[in-house]
Amino acid sequence: MKKIRRTTIAELLGNAEKYVGTEVDVKGWVRTRRGNKHVQFVALNDGTTIKTLQIVFDLEKFSDEQLKAVTTGSSIHVQGELVASQGKGQSVEVQAAELEVYGTANPEKFPLQKKGHSLEFLREIAHLRPRTNYFSSVLRIRHALAYAVHKFFNDKGFYYFHTPLITASDCEGAGAMFQVTTLNLEDLPKGEDGKVDYSADFFGKQASLTVSGQLEGELGATALGCIYTFGPTFRAENSNTPRHLSEFWMIEPEMAFYEIEDNMDLAEEFIKYCISYALEHCADDIAFLAEHFDKELPERLKFVIENDFVRLPYTEGIKILEQSGKKFEFPVYWGVDLASEHERYLVEEHFKKPVILTDYPKEIKAFYMKLNEDGKTVRAMDVLFPKIGEIIGGSQREESLEKLEKRVNELGLTGMDWYLDTRRFGTVPHSGFGLGFERLVLFVTGMQNIRDVIPFPRYPNNCEY
Ligand code: ATP
Ligand code: MN
């Protein structure tokens, strides 16, 4: 092989006019190979774009023997001239002059032979699915969204604040926790009361994986002003739904001096920014997903960006649901924790727009939310999305020490002194929310199942790799 600098396929196809007529060096994985006894065409993909580069092998130059290893899934290195293509479907192609095979992929064994494998099948070989068009698209969009999250907050002057993944606080109440322990489960140290003696455990107390970084995030916000977290979150609830994972990534901004309206404005601006970013930077991938999985995807994304979200108090929402005349599986009444079918009715059938539902009954929301004057509802705000249901949950936080202590005592929460210190010393009005990152990726990719938008999904009875 000659010494030519390697070009990625994204770079080549994105700037074809610059490279046409020159010798190029490309590396990637073979998607397909077809042809006749004079010429063979290989579609090469290197992960940098959904598009493939056509490589043309003239059989006067390359023998069958040489091309034998060039099969779906094998990795190759090619040099040759980039020329304008004769055929349909691509504007340029490489006229192969040199070939090196890095690794073969036995066609009898490599599972990704044909196109159009079902998503269920791909989930069973999740370690190989990034090699498919579909999944590589989702992963590129996922990356772009993660970058957009950081860019949005950084440009607004928010600080990225790292909250712990291992926590001794179990008061978030957001969900069941996974315990972290180094105790020998076959031989647990017990106290006189017969209970496990956690003073012998690694941290000298019981510890778990975090279900939310919010409480610690509030400590950051009441010092730095505006912070956000972006990290993994763990919930041990047995929710076998297409919207729940046991390990997912959450973004939690927390802002000093923000009231509930500021919080809603930020949430709406933030989601719209992320979606616009993806539309602008992932156009090829979104077009691919639209063509193969979800025709209405681009329209749905644009629609969300272009329209104001409806802002509606929970009590009004309940009235609409009661008057809908619809037969819901779960009954509707004031005080009920809305089920996904209720949320989706409001969003998809009644308003046909994203809805921010506010002022929920205090009983169904977390202890730290600010109590309204009515004494019954709290300043919560859930953002509800078409196809997804709840994508964001947030609130203005109770800043009054007296009221918060009362609530903590009512609920019998202990070990909260460090948290209450935010209210003891220089308390301020503040607000924040949590966005489930995979639910955002789900929306932007148009996928149906949250297990298909994270490389290695964790859910009940599944912890592969
Ligand atoms: P849901 O009612 O949908 O179970 P939640 O009310 O328990 O969600 P919050 O505690 O408010 O969720 O968490 C904030 C956000 O995190 C949610 O709005 C959602 O986007 C996301 N989220 C919550 N639980 C999960 C999960 N198990 N898997 C993926 N994302 C989740
Ligand atoms: Mn919620």
GROMACS .gro file of N, CA, C and O in nm, residues 167-175 177 206 208 211 215 413-414 416:
model
   68
  167THR      N    1  -2.474   0.656   4.680
  167THR     CA    2  -2.532   0.752   4.772
  167THR      C    3  -2.581   0.683   4.899
  167THR      O    4  -2.618   0.566   4.896
  168ALA      N    5  -2.579   0.761   5.007
  168ALA     CA    6  -2.632   0.708   5.132
  168ALA      C    7  -2.768   0.771   5.159
  168ALA      O    8  -2.830   0.745   5.262
  169SER      N    9  -2.816   0.855   5.066
  169SER     CA   10  -2.944   0.920   5.087
  169SER      C   11  -3.051   0.846   5.008
  169SER      O   12  -3.039   0.828   4.887
  170ASP      N   13  -3.154   0.802   5.072
  170ASP     CA   14  -3.258   0.726   5.001
  170ASP      C   15  -3.391   0.801   5.007
  170ASP      O   16  -3.497   0.744   5.004
  171CYS      N   17  -3.381   0.934   5.016
  171CYS     CA   18  -3.502   1.012   5.041
  171CYS      C   19  -3.563   1.073   4.915
  171CYS      O   20  -3.662   1.142   4.923
  172GLU      N   21  -3.502   1.050   4.801
  172GLU     CA   22  -3.555   1.112   4.680
  172GLU      C   23  -3.695   1.060   4.653
  172GLU      O   24  -3.780   1.130   4.602
  173GLY      N   25  -3.717   0.935   4.690
  173GLY     CA   26  -3.849   0.878   4.671
  173GLY      C   27  -3.884   0.855   4.526
  173GLY      O   28  -3.997   0.829   4.491
  174ALA      N   29  -3.784   0.865   4.437
  174ALA     CA   30  -3.813   0.854   4.294
  174ALA      C   31  -3.827   0.710   4.249
  174ALA      O   32  -3.875   0.683   4.141
  175GLY      N   33  -3.782   0.616   4.331
  175GLY     CA   34  -3.794   0.478   4.287
  175GLY      C   35  -3.713   0.385   4.374
  175GLY      O   36  -3.632   0.430   4.455
  177MET      N   37  -3.428   0.136   4.497
  177MET     CA   38  -3.285   0.153   4.476
  177MET      C   39  -3.211   0.019   4.471
  177MET      O   40  -3.253  -0.078   4.532
  206GLN      N   41  -2.543   0.173   5.519
  206GLN     CA   42  -2.609   0.120   5.399
  206GLN      C   43  -2.593   0.219   5.284
  206GLN      O   44  -2.610   0.339   5.303
  208SER      N   45  -2.647   0.289   4.833
  208SER     CA   46  -2.720   0.248   4.714
  208SER      C   47  -2.671   0.324   4.593
  208SER      O   48  -2.596   0.422   4.605
  211VAL      N   49  -3.088   0.731   4.248
  211VAL     CA   50  -3.205   0.737   4.159
  211VAL      C   51  -3.221   0.878   4.101
  211VAL      O   52  -3.304   0.899   4.013
  215LEU      N   53  -3.109   1.623   4.491
  215LEU     CA   54  -3.090   1.682   4.624
  215LEU      C   55  -2.949   1.738   4.636
  215LEU      O   56  -2.928   1.848   4.687
  413LEU      N   57  -3.903   1.110   5.712
  413LEU     CA   58  -3.772   1.099   5.648
  413LEU      C   59  -3.663   1.133   5.749
  413LEU      O   60  -3.678   1.225   5.828
  414THR      N   61  -3.554   1.059   5.744
  414THR     CA   62  -3.443   1.086   5.836
  414THR      C   63  -3.314   1.109   5.758
  414THR      O   64  -3.306   1.081   5.639
  416MET      N   65  -3.172   1.391   5.683
  416MET     CA   66  -3.187   1.498   5.584
  416MET      C   67  -3.124   1.629   5.626
  416MET      O   68  -3.143   1.730   5.560
   0.00000   0.00000   0.00000
